[in-house]
C-alpha cells in the first residue's frame, strides 16, 4: 500500500499538488527562521527559546497538521476533498497563533503570547475534531491505528499548550515542574506519537517494499504503551516523583522499540538507499538516545529545578537528532511524491534532494 496514493502524469498541475506546494512552504519558512536565529543569536533575547519554538511550534506543528490530514485520508481511503477551505482556515489560525506566541515569548508582550496560544489551541482542537469525524465516518481500515496515534498526539499537545501559555505570564516556584511537563507532553506526545503512527506506512513506502507481517499488530500494541508512559511521565514530573517519571520514559522507549522491530525487518528486505530513509532511521536512534539521557537527568537531579536546568542536555538529541532529522527526511520524500508529475519526474526530484 502506498501512503501517498496513486500518482498520475501531470499531477503537479492538479489542485492537490498546488496545495502541497503552498503548504510545504510553511515548515520550510520556519526552518529558514531557525537559520536566521542561529546567525543573529548574539543580538537576540531568549534566542534558545525562540529557536526551539520555531522548530516545534512552527515547522513541526505545520507539518503535522498538513501531513496527518493527508495520511488520515490515505489510510482511511477518504475521497479527495473538493476544496481545502477547512485545512486552510486551521493552518491560518495556527500560524497567526504561532507568530503571536513567538512575539510574546521574546518581547514585552506576554499577553499577546497568551492570545496566540489560544489561537494555536483552537486550530489544534479543530484538527482533533476533523480527525475524530473522519474516524467515525470511515469504513473499517487495517491502518486506522495510524489515526488513533494522531488523536492521542493531538490530545497530548492540547494538554501542553495551556501550561506554556501560563508560563508566559506567571513565574513562580512551580515553574520548573511546568517546564518539564510542557516539554515532555509536547515533544513525546505531539511529535513522537505522530511519528510512531506515521512510520507504519511511510517507512516501507520510502524503502519501496511491502509492509511486513506483524507491523500493524506492533503499532496497535505500542500505542497503549506510549500513551500510558506519557501519562505516567506527565503526572510524575508535576508531582516530582522521578522514579515514576523514569518508568514512564521506559514505557515510551518500549513503544519505540516495538514499532522499530517491523521497521528493521522491512529494512532488511530492502536496505535504505536514500537521504529520507537514512535520516528517519537516524532520527529513531537519536530518539532512544534522548530518552536515555532524559532518564539519567531525572533520576540524578536533586529536584525539579535542577532537572529543568539540565533539560537542555535532552533537547539537542531530541530536537536536532530526532525531530529535525525526521521532519527534513520525511519532507524530502513526501513533497516530491505529493507534487507528482509521473514516476520519472518524482524519482528525479527525490534524486536532486538526495
Coordinates of C-alpha atoms in Angstrom, one line a residue:
X1 CA 0.0 0.0 0.0
X2 CA 1.3 3.5 -0.8
X3 CA 0.7 6.0 1.9
X4 CA 0.7 8.7 -0.7
X5 CA -1.9 7.4 -3.1
X6 CA -1.8 7.0 -6.8
X7 CA 0.2 9.3 -8.9
X8 CA -0.8 10.4 -12.4
X9 CA 1.2 12.1 -15.1
X10 CA 0.9 15.9 -14.8
X11 CA -0.3 15.7 -11.3
X12 CA 2.0 18.6 -10.4
X13 CA -0.6 20.8 -12.0
X14 CA -3.5 19.4 -10.0
X15 CA -5.2 21.1 -7.1
X16 CA -3.6 18.6 -4.7
X17 CA -0.1 19.3 -5.9
X18 CA -0.7 23.0 -5.7
X19 CA -2.0 22.7 -2.2
X20 CA 1.0 20.7 -1.0
X21 CA 3.4 23.1 -2.8
X22 CA 2.0 26.0 -0.8
X23 CA 1.5 24.2 2.4
X24 CA 5.1 22.8 2.2
X25 CA 6.4 26.3 2.3
X26 CA 5.2 26.8 5.9
X27 CA 7.6 24.4 7.7
X28 CA 10.4 25.5 5.3
X29 CA 9.8 29.1 6.3
X30 CA 10.2 28.3 10.0
X31 CA 13.3 26.2 9.3
X32 CA 14.8 29.2 7.5
X33 CA 13.9 31.3 10.5
X34 CA 16.0 29.0 12.7
X35 CA 19.0 29.6 10.4
X36 CA 18.5 33.3 10.8
X37 CA 18.3 33.0 14.6
X38 CA 21.5 30.9 14.5
X39 CA 23.3 33.6 12.7
X40 CA 21.9 36.5 14.7
X41 CA 21.6 34.9 18.1
X42 CA 24.2 37.1 19.9
X43 CA 21.8 40.0 19.4
X44 CA 18.5 38.3 20.1
X45 CA 16.8 38.0 23.5
X46 CA 15.8 34.5 24.6
X47 CA 17.2 33.0 21.3
X48 CA 17.2 29.5 22.6
X49 CA 13.5 29.6 23.4
X50 CA 12.9 31.2 20.0
X51 CA 14.8 28.5 18.1
X52 CA 13.1 25.7 20.0
X53 CA 9.6 27.2 19.3
X54 CA 10.4 28.0 15.7
X55 CA 11.1 24.3 15.2
X56 CA 8.4 22.7 17.3
X57 CA 5.6 25.2 17.3
X58 CA 6.3 26.5 13.8
X59 CA 7.9 23.9 11.5
X60 CA 6.8 20.7 13.1
X61 CA 3.3 21.7 14.0
X62 CA 2.6 22.9 10.5
X63 CA 4.0 19.7 9.1
X64 CA 1.9 17.6 11.5
X65 CA -1.4 19.4 10.6
X66 CA -0.8 19.1 6.9
X67 CA 0.6 15.5 6.7
X68 CA -1.5 13.9 9.4
X69 CA -4.6 15.0 7.5
X70 CA -3.0 13.6 4.3
X71 CA -2.2 10.3 5.8
X72 CA -5.6 10.1 7.6
X73 CA -7.3 10.5 4.2
X74 CA -4.9 7.9 2.7
X75 CA -5.2 5.1 5.3
X76 CA -9.0 5.6 5.7
X77 CA -9.5 5.8 2.0
X78 CA -11.4 9.0 2.1
X79 CA -12.2 10.7 -1.2
X80 CA -10.1 13.7 -2.0
X81 CA -11.7 16.9 -0.7
X82 CA -13.4 19.2 -3.3
X83 CA -11.8 22.2 -1.6
X84 CA -9.2 23.0 1.2
X85 CA -11.1 25.7 3.0
X86 CA -11.2 23.9 6.3
X87 CA -7.5 23.0 6.2
X88 CA -6.6 26.5 5.1
X89 CA -8.5 28.0 8.0
X90 CA -6.9 25.7 10.5
X91 CA -3.4 26.5 9.2
X92 CA -4.1 30.2 9.0
X93 CA -5.3 30.2 12.7
X94 CA -2.3 28.1 13.7
X95 CA 0.2 30.4 12.1
X96 CA -1.4 33.6 13.4
X97 CA -1.2 32.0 16.9
X98 CA 2.5 30.9 16.3
X99 CA 3.6 34.4 15.3
X100 CA 1.8 35.9 18.4
X101 CA 3.4 33.3 20.7
X102 CA 6.8 34.0 19.3
X103 CA 6.3 37.7 19.8
X104 CA 5.1 37.2 23.3
X105 CA 7.9 34.9 24.2
X106 CA 10.8 37.2 23.1
X107 CA 9.2 40.6 23.5
X108 CA 7.5 42.6 26.3
X109 CA 4.0 41.4 25.3
X110 CA 3.3 38.3 27.3
X111 CA -0.5 38.5 26.9
X112 CA 0.0 38.7 23.1
X113 CA 1.6 35.3 23.5
X114 CA -1.3 34.0 25.6
X115 CA -3.7 35.1 22.9
X116 CA -1.5 33.3 20.3
X117 CA -1.6 30.2 22.5
X118 CA -5.4 30.4 22.5
X119 CA -5.4 30.5 18.6
X120 CA -3.0 27.6 18.4
X121 CA -5.2 25.6 20.8
X122 CA -8.3 26.4 18.7
X123 CA -6.5 25.3 15.5
X124 CA -5.3 22.0 17.0
X125 CA -8.7 21.4 18.6
X126 CA -10.4 21.9 15.3
X127 CA -7.9 19.4 13.8
X128 CA -8.8 16.9 16.5
X129 CA -12.4 17.3 15.7
X130 CA -11.7 16.7 12.0
X131 CA -9.7 13.5 12.8
X132 CA -12.4 12.2 15.1
X133 CA -15.0 12.9 12.4
X134 CA -13.1 11.0 9.8
X135 CA -12.7 8.0 12.1
X136 CA -16.4 7.9 12.8
X137 CA -17.4 8.2 9.1
X138 CA -14.8 5.8 7.7
X139 CA -15.3 2.1 6.9
X140 CA -13.1 -0.3 8.9
X141 CA -9.5 0.0 7.9
X142 CA -6.4 -2.1 8.6
X143 CA -4.4 1.0 9.1
X144 CA -6.8 3.0 11.2
X145 CA -4.4 2.7 14.1
X146 CA -2.3 5.5 12.5
X147 CA -5.2 7.9 13.0
X148 CA -5.5 6.7 16.6
X149 CA -1.9 7.8 17.1
X150 CA -2.7 11.2 15.7
X151 CA -5.7 11.6 18.0
X152 CA -3.5 10.7 21.0
X153 CA -0.8 13.1 19.9
X154 CA -3.3 15.9 19.5
X155 CA -4.8 15.4 22.9
X156 CA -1.3 15.5 24.3
X157 CA -0.4 18.8 22.8
X158 CA -3.8 20.3 23.9
X159 CA -2.7 19.5 27.4
X160 CA 0.6 21.1 27.0
X161 CA -0.5 24.4 25.3
X162 CA -2.3 25.9 28.4
X163 CA 0.8 25.2 30.5
X164 CA 3.0 27.0 28.0
X165 CA 0.6 30.0 28.0
X166 CA 0.6 30.1 31.8
X167 CA 4.4 30.3 31.9
X168 CA 4.4 33.3 29.6
X169 CA 2.7 35.4 32.3
X170 CA 3.5 33.7 35.6
X171 CA 6.9 32.9 37.0
X172 CA 6.7 31.2 40.4
X173 CA 8.1 28.2 42.3
X174 CA 6.1 25.7 40.2
X175 CA 7.8 26.8 37.0
X176 CA 10.4 24.0 36.8
X177 CA 7.8 21.3 37.1
X178 CA 5.6 23.1 34.5
X179 CA 8.6 23.4 32.2
X180 CA 9.2 19.6 32.4
X181 CA 5.5 18.8 31.9
X182 CA 5.2 21.2 28.9
X183 CA 8.4 19.9 27.3
X184 CA 7.5 16.2 27.7
X185 CA 3.9 16.2 26.6
X186 CA 4.7 18.3 23.6
X187 CA 7.9 16.5 22.5
X188 CA 7.0 12.9 23.4
X189 CA 3.3 13.4 22.8
X190 CA 2.7 15.7 19.8
X191 CA 5.9 14.8 18.0
X192 CA 6.8 11.3 18.9
X193 CA 3.3 9.8 18.8
X194 CA 2.7 11.4 15.4
X195 CA 6.0 9.9 14.1
X196 CA 5.3 6.4 15.5
X197 CA 1.9 6.4 13.9
X198 CA 3.2 7.6 10.5
X199 CA 6.1 5.3 10.1
X200 CA 3.8 2.3 9.8
X201 CA 3.0 3.1 6.2
X202 CA 5.6 5.8 5.4
X203 CA 8.7 3.7 6.1
X204 CA 8.0 0.8 3.8
X205 CA 6.8 3.3 1.2
X206 CA 10.2 5.1 1.3
X207 CA 12.0 1.8 1.1
X208 CA 9.8 0.8 -1.8
X209 CA 8.9 -2.5 -0.1
X210 CA 5.8 -4.1 1.4
X211 CA 4.6 -3.7 4.9
X212 CA 6.0 -6.7 6.8
X213 CA 3.7 -9.1 8.6
X214 CA 3.1 -8.0 12.2
X215 CA 3.7 -4.3 11.6
X216 CA 0.1 -3.3 12.2
X217 CA -0.1 -5.5 15.3
X218 CA 3.1 -4.0 16.6
X219 CA 1.7 -0.5 16.1
X220 CA -1.5 -1.5 17.9
X221 CA 0.5 -2.9 20.8
X222 CA 2.8 0.1 21.1
X223 CA 0.1 2.8 21.3
X224 CA -1.2 1.9 24.8
X225 CA 2.4 1.6 26.0
X226 CA 3.3 5.0 24.7
X227 CA 0.1 6.7 26.0
X228 CA 0.4 5.0 29.4
X229 CA 4.1 6.0 29.6
X230 CA 3.4 9.6 28.6
X231 CA 0.5 9.9 31.2
X232 CA 2.7 8.5 33.9
X233 CA 5.6 10.8 33.0
X234 CA 3.4 13.9 32.9
X235 CA 1.9 13.2 36.4
X236 CA 5.3 12.2 37.8
X237 CA 7.2 15.4 36.7
X238 CA 4.3 17.6 38.1
X239 CA 4.4 15.8 41.4
X240 CA 8.2 15.3 41.2
X241 CA 8.3 11.5 41.5
X242 CA 11.5 10.9 39.5
X243 CA 11.4 7.1 39.8
X244 CA 7.9 7.1 38.3
X245 CA 8.9 9.6 35.6
X246 CA 11.7 7.2 34.6
X247 CA 9.2 4.4 34.5
X248 CA 7.1 6.4 32.1
X249 CA 10.1 7.1 29.9
X250 CA 10.8 3.3 29.9
X251 CA 7.3 2.6 28.6
X252 CA 7.7 5.2 25.8
X253 CA 11.0 3.7 24.9
X254 CA 9.4 0.2 24.9
X255 CA 6.8 1.5 22.4
X256 CA 9.5 2.9 20.2
X257 CA 11.3 -0.5 20.2
X258 CA 8.1 -2.4 19.5
X259 CA 7.4 -0.2 16.4
X260 CA 11.0 -0.4 15.4
X261 CA 11.1 -4.2 15.1
X262 CA 9.0 -4.4 11.9
X263 CA 10.8 -1.3 10.6
X264 CA 14.1 -3.1 10.9
X265 CA 12.6 -6.2 9.2
X266 CA 11.5 -4.0 6.3
X267 CA 15.0 -2.5 6.1
X268 CA 16.5 -6.0 5.9
X269 CA 14.2 -6.7 2.9
X270 CA 15.1 -3.5 1.2
X271 CA 18.1 -1.6 2.8
X272 CA 17.8 2.2 3.0
X273 CA 19.2 3.9 -0.1
X274 CA 18.0 7.5 0.2
X275 CA 18.5 10.5 2.3
X276 CA 14.9 10.3 3.5
X277 CA 15.3 6.7 4.7
X278 CA 18.7 7.2 6.4
X279 CA 17.5 10.5 8.0
X280 CA 14.4 8.9 9.5
X281 CA 16.4 5.9 10.7
X282 CA 19.0 8.1 12.3
X283 CA 16.2 10.1 14.0
X284 CA 14.8 6.9 15.6
X285 CA 18.3 6.2 17.1
X286 CA 18.6 9.7 18.4
X287 CA 15.1 9.4 20.0
X288 CA 16.3 6.4 22.0
X289 CA 19.5 8.3 23.0
X290 CA 17.4 11.3 24.1
X291 CA 15.1 9.1 26.2
X292 CA 18.2 7.5 27.9
X293 CA 19.7 11.0 28.6
X294 CA 16.3 12.2 29.9
X295 CA 16.0 9.3 32.3
X296 CA 19.6 9.8 33.6
X297 CA 18.9 13.5 34.2
X298 CA 15.6 12.8 36.0
X299 CA 17.0 10.1 38.2
X300 CA 20.1 12.1 39.3
X301 CA 18.6 15.5 39.6
X302 CA 18.3 16.9 43.1
X303 CA 14.9 18.4 42.4
X304 CA 12.7 19.7 39.6
X305 CA 14.6 23.0 39.3
X306 CA 17.8 21.1 38.8
X307 CA 16.2 18.8 36.2
X308 CA 14.7 21.7 34.3
X309 CA 18.1 23.4 34.2
X310 CA 19.7 20.3 32.8
X311 CA 16.9 19.6 30.3
X312 CA 19.0 21.3 27.6
X313 CA 21.0 18.1 27.5
X314 CA 17.9 16.3 26.3
X315 CA 16.9 19.0 23.8
X316 CA 20.0 18.6 21.5
X317 CA 19.4 14.9 20.7
X318 CA 15.6 15.2 20.9
X319 CA 15.3 18.3 18.7
X320 CA 18.2 18.2 16.3
X321 CA 18.8 14.5 16.3
X322 CA 15.2 13.3 16.3
X323 CA 12.6 16.0 15.5
X324 CA 14.5 18.0 12.9
X325 CA 16.1 15.0 11.2
X326 CA 12.8 13.1 11.0
X327 CA 11.0 16.2 9.7
X328 CA 13.5 17.0 7.0
X329 CA 13.9 13.4 5.9
X330 CA 10.1 12.9 5.7
X331 CA 9.6 16.1 3.7
X332 CA 12.4 15.3 1.3
X333 CA 10.3 12.3 0.3
X334 CA 6.8 13.5 0.7
X335 CA 6.9 16.8 -1.1
X336 CA 8.2 15.3 -4.5
X337 CA 5.6 12.5 -4.2
X338 CA 2.7 14.9 -3.5
X339 CA 3.7 17.2 -6.3
X340 CA 3.8 14.2 -8.6
X341 CA 4.3 14.6 -12.4
X342 CA 4.8 10.9 -13.0
X343 CA 7.3 8.3 -11.7
X344 CA 10.2 9.6 -13.6
X345 CA 9.7 13.2 -12.5
X346 CA 9.3 12.1 -8.9
X347 CA 12.4 10.0 -8.9
X348 CA 14.4 12.9 -10.5
X349 CA 13.1 15.3 -7.8
X350 CA 14.0 12.9 -5.0
X351 CA 17.4 12.3 -6.5
X352 CA 18.1 16.1 -6.6
X353 CA 17.1 16.4 -3.0
X354 CA 19.3 13.4 -2.0

